[in-house]
């Protein structure tokens, strides 16, 4: 008799299989979702910055900011997959990078719930962009699971980077300034 773990392990590949990639243009699914946040500087910087700012704020913010972002990222992803469009979505994404950079550069500490609401608002823009850019032959839940998982990993990396540079506040603030400049460049 097989253990539940072994049966679960045997079924795990089903989570990641999407349309067969036997022909050109048939790629998508979880791998496409995993890669999406990693391939754009706007998404990559925002995800890392949420984690860095959460670490910088400390306390409940360490988990509340990333959790809020991920929940509203998933909601935005569903909206984007359903064809809901937000006005000035690219501007909203660029603004999120710029503001997160400023928050880090100036070591702004807000109540955790206010910070979570702020990053949650940013997440809706990112989620709608992810969802609306889903490859045509992707399975929505696999693609969504992929970009949420990738974003969670980037948040965790950002928290680790924030923790590692906490003793060197000038490095953390310099990183925030660099993220801000990237946000300005994206906005222009």
XYZ file of N, CA and C in Angstrom, residues 7-185:
537
model
N 1.639 8.984 -3.293
C 0.575 9.243 -4.284
C 0.559 10.719 -4.651
N 0.709 11.589 -3.656
C 0.742 13.035 -3.924
C 1.938 13.402 -4.791
N 3.068 12.789 -4.498
C 4.270 13.044 -5.277
C 4.089 12.596 -6.720
N 3.422 11.475 -6.903
C 3.186 10.965 -8.250
C 2.242 11.869 -9.040
N 1.314 12.538 -8.346
C 0.350 13.412 -9.014
C 0.850 14.846 -9.170
N 1.933 15.197 -8.495
C 2.448 16.571 -8.523
C 2.711 17.093 -9.931
N 3.240 16.295 -10.872
C 3.477 16.836 -12.210
C 2.216 17.340 -12.909
N 1.054 16.831 -12.519
C -0.186 17.283 -13.140
C -0.440 18.772 -12.892
N 0.083 19.286 -11.784
C -0.089 20.703 -11.473
C 0.625 21.565 -12.503
N 1.749 21.079 -13.013
C 2.577 21.892 -13.881
C 2.400 21.590 -15.366
N 1.640 20.571 -15.714
C 1.491 20.281 -17.138
C 0.342 21.110 -17.684
N 0.585 21.763 -18.752
C -0.434 22.545 -19.433
C -0.649 21.933 -20.791
N -0.888 22.774 -21.774
C -1.025 22.273 -23.131
C 0.298 21.661 -23.567
N 0.218 20.599 -24.330
C 1.443 19.951 -24.807
C 2.231 20.920 -25.657
N 3.530 20.954 -25.450
C 4.386 21.893 -26.176
C 4.990 21.223 -27.405
N 4.213 20.359 -28.055
C 4.717 19.625 -29.211
C 4.791 20.490 -30.453
N 4.086 21.588 -30.467
C 4.050 22.465 -31.641
C 4.355 23.892 -31.214
N 4.907 24.707 -32.105
C 5.202 26.096 -31.749
C 3.947 26.833 -31.297
N 4.116 27.689 -30.306
C 3.010 28.511 -29.823
C 2.172 27.828 -28.766
N 2.511 26.618 -28.353
C 1.718 25.888 -27.379
C 2.362 25.900 -26.004
N 3.016 26.961 -25.655
C 3.647 27.019 -24.344
C 2.786 27.856 -23.406
N 2.869 27.571 -22.138
C 2.082 28.328 -21.173
C 2.023 27.596 -19.864
N 0.957 27.764 -19.134
C 0.777 27.082 -17.867
C 1.607 27.682 -16.758
N 1.942 26.827 -15.799
C 2.643 27.275 -14.598
C 4.008 27.871 -14.921
N 4.712 27.293 -15.881
C 6.043 27.816 -16.206
C 5.963 29.242 -16.752
N 4.984 29.502 -17.602
C 4.807 30.868 -18.123
C 4.496 31.829 -16.978
N 3.653 31.385 -16.048
C 3.333 32.218 -14.897
C 4.534 32.440 -13.991
N 5.309 31.382 -13.780
C 6.518 31.519 -12.961
C 7.489 32.517 -13.563
N 7.613 32.502 -14.864
C 8.599 33.349 -15.534
C 8.151 34.802 -15.666
N 6.844 35.041 -15.744
C 6.355 36.393 -16.034
C 6.915 37.467 -15.098
N 6.856 37.305 -13.767
C 7.400 38.361 -12.892
C 8.919 38.506 -12.975
N 9.592 37.478 -13.454
C 11.054 37.518 -13.517
C 11.574 38.201 -14.773
N 10.745 38.319 -15.789
C 11.211 38.806 -17.083
C 10.993 40.298 -17.312
N 10.278 40.954 -16.422
C 10.071 42.390 -16.558
C 10.654 43.117 -15.366
N 11.467 44.118 -15.617
C 12.098 44.863 -14.516
C 11.052 45.497 -13.609
N 9.928 45.934 -14.183
C 8.898 46.572 -13.368
C 8.341 45.616 -12.319
N 7.986 44.416 -12.735
C 7.439 43.446 -11.790
C 8.524 42.954 -10.821
N 9.675 42.659 -11.346
C 10.780 42.146 -10.526
C 11.134 43.123 -9.410
N 11.310 44.395 -9.767
C 11.669 45.400 -8.761
C 10.563 45.609 -7.731
N 9.327 45.632 -8.187
C 8.219 45.843 -7.244
C 8.119 44.686 -6.254
N 8.243 43.454 -6.744
C 8.136 42.299 -5.844
C 9.256 42.300 -4.802
N 10.470 42.565 -5.254
C 11.605 42.639 -4.320
C 11.419 43.788 -3.332
N 10.968 44.934 -3.837
C 10.812 46.118 -2.990
C 9.769 45.899 -1.894
N 8.693 45.191 -2.209
C 7.687 44.896 -1.173
C 8.341 44.127 -0.035
N 9.151 43.134 -0.367
C 9.832 42.356 0.662
C 10.838 43.173 1.448
N 11.604 43.997 0.746
C 12.608 44.831 1.416
C 11.924 45.806 2.368
N 10.874 46.475 1.901
C 10.173 47.440 2.748
C 9.526 46.743 3.946
N 8.974 45.551 3.730
C 8.378 44.786 4.832
C 9.431 44.480 5.897
N 10.622 44.071 5.465
C 11.710 43.798 6.418
C 12.145 45.072 7.118
N 12.214 46.152 6.373
C 12.633 47.434 6.940
C 11.644 47.900 8.008
N 10.351 47.706 7.760
C 9.339 48.111 8.730
C 9.321 47.177 9.939
N 9.569 45.893 9.710
C 9.609 44.913 10.798
C 8.244 44.604 11.370
N 8.230 43.829 12.436
C 6.983 43.467 13.116
C 6.013 42.735 12.198
N 4.724 43.068 12.373
C 3.673 42.440 11.570
C 3.814 42.731 10.085
N 4.445 43.832 9.745
C 4.602 44.210 8.339
C 5.395 43.160 7.560
N 6.283 42.435 8.249
C 7.121 41.415 7.586
C 6.282 40.378 6.861
N 5.138 40.022 7.399
C 4.294 39.036 6.729
C 3.030 39.661 6.147
N 2.562 40.772 6.742
C 1.306 41.366 6.291
C 1.431 42.015 4.916
N 2.526 42.717 4.652
C 2.689 43.358 3.354
C 2.762 42.338 2.211
N 3.654 41.338 2.298
C 3.685 40.348 1.212
C 2.374 39.576 1.063
N 1.734 39.241 2.177
C 0.471 38.494 2.100
C -0.612 39.321 1.429
N -0.708 40.581 1.800
C -1.676 41.484 1.179
C -1.402 41.611 -0.314
N -0.133 41.785 -0.651
C 0.229 41.922 -2.057
C -0.189 40.673 -2.832
N 0.133 39.500 -2.309
C -0.163 38.254 -3.026
C -1.662 38.032 -3.194
N -2.438 38.330 -2.155
C -3.894 38.144 -2.243
C -4.498 39.051 -3.312
N -4.083 40.309 -3.316
C -4.656 41.241 -4.290
C -4.030 41.075 -5.674
N -2.818 40.532 -5.735
C -2.214 40.170 -7.016
C -3.055 39.083 -7.682
N -3.457 38.075 -6.898
C -4.285 36.987 -7.429
C -5.636 37.531 -7.900
N -6.245 38.418 -7.105
C -7.517 39.021 -7.501
C -7.353 39.813 -8.794
N -6.306 40.630 -8.862
C -6.040 41.385 -10.087
C -5.794 40.467 -11.271
N -5.108 39.344 -11.037
C -4.867 38.380 -12.103
C -6.158 37.836 -12.673
N -7.098 37.502 -11.796
C -8.404 37.015 -12.249
C -9.107 38.100 -13.061
N -9.064 39.329 -12.584
C -9.689 40.436 -13.324
C -9.065 40.585 -14.709
N -7.732 40.525 -14.773
C -7.049 40.643 -16.055
C -7.389 39.507 -16.994
N -7.485 38.285 -16.459
C -7.856 37.133 -17.294
C -9.275 37.253 -17.821
N -10.129 37.937 -17.068
C -11.521 38.143 -17.483
C -11.680 39.346 -18.411
N -10.588 40.015 -18.713
C -10.642 41.125 -19.655
C -10.915 42.484 -19.041
N -10.919 42.580 -17.721
C -11.119 43.872 -17.067
C -9.862 44.705 -17.288
N -10.051 45.920 -17.728
C -8.917 46.809 -17.981
C -8.907 47.929 -16.946
N -7.730 48.261 -16.480
C -7.568 49.406 -15.585
C -6.983 50.557 -16.393
N -7.456 51.771 -16.142
C -6.853 52.905 -16.853
C -5.410 53.110 -16.390
N -4.561 53.458 -17.320
C -3.163 53.784 -17.036
C -2.459 52.683 -16.240
N -2.628 51.440 -16.659
C -2.063 50.314 -15.922
C -0.539 50.376 -15.870
N 0.089 50.721 -16.983
C 1.554 50.807 -16.994
C 2.037 51.939 -16.094
N 1.305 53.041 -16.075
C 1.639 54.147 -15.179
C 1.486 53.748 -13.721
N 0.451 52.954 -13.416
C 0.250 52.468 -12.054
C 1.379 51.555 -11.604
N 1.849 50.716 -12.526
C 2.954 49.810 -12.205
C 4.246 50.600 -11.993
N 4.524 51.541 -12.885
C 5.729 52.367 -12.748
C 5.674 53.185 -11.452
N 4.495 53.701 -11.136
C 4.332 54.474 -9.901
C 4.577 53.600 -8.676
N 4.147 52.334 -8.739
C 4.383 51.445 -7.602
C 5.873 51.242 -7.367
N 6.632 51.089 -8.439
C 8.083 50.926 -8.304
C 8.693 52.196 -7.719
N 8.310 53.334 -8.257
C 8.831 54.614 -7.796
C 8.513 54.837 -6.315
N 7.254 54.645 -5.923
C 6.864 54.897 -4.527
C 7.489 53.891 -3.562
N 7.550 52.622 -3.951
C 8.197 51.641 -3.080
C 9.673 51.988 -2.882
N 10.320 52.443 -3.939
C 11.711 52.885 -3.812
C 11.850 54.045 -2.852
N 10.947 55.015 -2.951
C 10.987 56.166 -2.030
C 10.746 55.737 -0.583
N 9.794 54.837 -0.383
C 9.496 54.366 0.967
C 10.710 53.696 1.601
N 11.453 52.944 0.782
C 12.674 52.294 1.275
C 13.774 53.334 1.494
N 13.961 54.223 0.517
C 15.038 55.216 0.592
C 14.896 56.122 1.814
N 13.662 56.468 2.155
C 13.442 57.350 3.294
C 13.059 56.588 4.563
N 13.169 55.254 4.507
C 12.880 54.389 5.663
C 11.548 54.751 6.311
N 10.519 54.908 5.478
C 9.191 55.280 5.962
C 8.574 54.104 6.710
N 8.128 54.392 7.917
C 7.449 53.368 8.722
C 6.000 53.804 8.904
N 5.107 52.994 8.380
C 3.674 53.234 8.508
C 3.082 52.132 9.375
N 1.864 52.335 9.871
C 1.194 51.195 10.509
C 1.107 50.049 9.485
N 1.283 48.840 9.964
C 1.333 47.683 9.058
C 0.090 47.578 8.185
N -1.079 47.875 8.735
C -2.308 47.762 7.939
C -2.351 48.796 6.822
N -1.852 49.995 7.082
C -1.811 51.019 6.039
C -0.805 50.632 4.947
N 0.345 50.124 5.357
C 1.328 49.646 4.387
C 0.772 48.507 3.546
N 0.035 47.591 4.191
C -0.568 46.468 3.474
C -1.615 46.956 2.475
N -2.405 47.960 2.865
C -3.400 48.516 1.944
C -2.714 49.160 0.743
N -1.608 49.851 1.005
C -0.884 50.517 -0.074
C -0.313 49.502 -1.062
N 0.392 48.499 -0.554
C 0.978 47.519 -1.478
C -0.115 46.687 -2.140
N -1.239 46.504 -1.452
C -2.363 45.796 -2.060
C -2.912 46.540 -3.264
N -2.977 47.864 -3.164
C -3.428 48.670 -4.299
C -2.456 48.510 -5.470
N -1.166 48.526 -5.183
C -0.169 48.315 -6.238
C -0.341 46.935 -6.857
N -0.643 45.943 -6.019
C -0.747 44.556 -6.481
C -1.856 44.373 -7.492
N -2.946 45.110 -7.338
C -4.049 44.987 -8.299
C -3.558 45.354 -9.697
N -2.781 46.417 -9.816
C -2.232 46.808 -11.123
C -1.336 45.706 -11.689
N -0.458 45.184 -10.852
C 0.446 44.120 -11.306
C -0.344 42.873 -11.691
N -1.352 42.528 -10.895
C -2.153 41.343 -11.177
C -2.934 41.449 -12.470
N -3.550 42.600 -12.701
C -4.292 42.792 -13.951
C -3.339 42.674 -15.137
N -2.150 43.243 -15.001
C -1.163 43.130 -16.088
C -0.773 41.671 -16.310
N -0.498 40.933 -15.237
C -0.150 39.512 -15.369
C -1.291 38.747 -16.032
N -2.493 38.948 -15.524
C -3.646 38.205 -16.040
C -3.961 38.513 -17.489
N -3.884 39.777 -17.867
C -4.204 40.148 -19.250
C -3.127 39.700 -20.231
N -1.927 39.397 -19.724
C -0.837 38.944 -20.592
C -0.673 37.424 -20.575
N -1.682 36.729 -20.068
C -1.630 35.264 -20.024
C -1.563 34.722 -21.453
N -0.605 33.818 -21.728
C -0.534 33.214 -23.065
C -1.858 32.541 -23.432
N -2.212 32.597 -24.697
C -3.514 32.140 -25.180
C -3.836 30.698 -24.796
N -2.881 29.820 -24.820
C -3.170 28.411 -24.556
C -2.855 27.982 -23.138
N -2.656 28.938 -22.256
C -2.384 28.607 -20.858
C -3.674 28.241 -20.137
N -3.528 27.428 -19.118
C -4.625 27.146 -18.212
C -4.561 28.215 -17.134
N -5.671 28.899 -16.922
C -5.682 30.071 -16.039
C -5.171 29.754 -14.639
N -5.629 28.679 -14.021
C -5.222 28.411 -12.642
C -3.751 28.047 -12.566
N -3.220 27.372 -13.592
C -1.799 27.027 -13.573
C -0.950 28.277 -13.760
N -1.342 29.105 -14.726
C -0.616 30.347 -14.976
C -0.665 31.238 -13.730
N -1.859 31.379 -13.138
C -2.012 32.196 -11.933
C -1.197 31.658 -10.771
N -1.241 30.358 -10.570
C -0.432 29.740 -9.520
C 1.045 30.034 -9.750
N 1.461 30.002 -11.006
C 2.862 30.278 -11.334
C 3.277 31.691 -10.981
N 2.486 32.700 -11.394
C 2.940 34.067 -11.113
C 2.790 34.436 -9.646
N 1.846 33.832 -8.943
C 1.735 34.085 -7.501
C 2.915 33.435 -6.764
N 3.270 32.212 -7.154
C 4.402 31.523 -6.516
C 5.713 32.261 -6.768
N 5.913 32.719 -7.987
C 7.129 33.462 -8.324
C 7.182 34.776 -7.544
N 6.050 35.442 -7.449
C 5.986 36.699 -6.699
C 6.272 36.458 -5.221
N 5.732 35.374 -4.671
C 5.989 35.042 -3.259
C 7.476 34.793 -3.027
N 8.111 34.110 -3.962
C 9.551 33.855 -3.837
C 10.336 35.159 -3.897
N 9.927 36.072 -4.760
C 10.610 37.372 -4.847
C 10.388 38.194 -3.580
N 9.188 38.129 -3.007
C 8.940 38.813 -1.728
C 9.859 38.250 -0.649
N 9.952 36.926 -0.592
C 10.810 36.288 0.415
C 12.267 36.695 0.221
N 12.705 36.748 -1.027
C 14.072 37.195 -1.312
C 14.253 38.649 -0.877
N 13.249 39.485 -1.136
C 13.313 40.881 -0.707
C 13.406 41.013 0.804
N 12.643 40.200 1.537
C 12.723 40.219 3.001
C 14.124 39.818 3.439
N 14.672 38.789 2.818
C 16.039 38.347 3.163
C 17.055 39.446 2.876
N 16.913 40.112 1.727
C 17.831 41.215 1.397
C 17.677 42.361 2.395
N 16.438 42.661 2.755
C 16.193 43.711 3.744
C 16.807 43.372 5.086
N 16.674 42.117 5.496
C 17.277 41.682 6.758
C 18.796 41.752 6.695
N 19.353 41.331 5.558
C 20.823 41.282 5.416
C 21.441 42.674 5.421
N 20.698 43.668 4.958
C 21.258 45.025 4.869
C 20.755 45.939 5.979
N 19.965 45.403 6.897
C 19.400 46.243 7.963
C 20.480 46.933 8.787
N 21.582 46.222 9.063
C 22.664 46.807 9.851
C 23.385 47.909 9.075
N 23.248 47.893 7.792
C 23.884 48.899 6.927
C 22.786 49.727 6.263
N 22.189 50.606 7.060
C 21.065 51.411 6.591
C 21.350 52.186 5.331
N 22.604 52.623 5.146
C 22.936 53.398 3.947
C 22.797 52.537 2.689
N 23.104 51.235 2.780
C 22.952 50.350 1.619
C 21.484 50.164 1.286
N 20.683 50.015 2.322
C 19.252 49.842 2.138
C 18.643 51.083 1.504
N 19.041 52.224 1.999
C 18.529 53.482 1.438
C 19.035 53.715 0.019
N 20.266 53.334 -0.244
C 20.800 53.445 -1.613
C 20.032 52.537 -2.558
N 19.685 51.343 -2.101
C 18.888 50.433 -2.927
C 17.523 51.055 -3.207
N 16.925 51.670 -2.196
C 15.649 52.356 -2.385
C 15.758 53.482 -3.405
N 16.846 54.245 -3.332
C 17.060 55.327 -4.301
C 17.212 54.771 -5.716
N 17.926 53.651 -5.849
C 18.095 53.032 -7.164
C 16.758 52.538 -7.715
N 15.933 51.951 -6.845
C 14.600 51.496 -7.271
C 13.756 52.695 -7.682
N 13.865 53.787 -6.928
C 13.132 55.011 -7.274
C 13.529 55.510 -8.653
N 14.824 55.544 -8.932
C 15.293 56.000 -10.245
C 14.771 55.102 -11.356
N 14.724 53.810 -11.100
C 14.155 52.893 -12.093
C 12.674 53.196 -12.318
N 11.960 53.494 -11.231
C 10.554 53.862 -11.351
C 10.343 55.136 -12.137
N 11.230 56.116 -11.921
C 11.160 57.367 -12.695
C 11.388 57.066 -14.166
N 12.408 56.240 -14.452
C 12.730 55.884 -15.837
C 11.527 55.171 -16.490
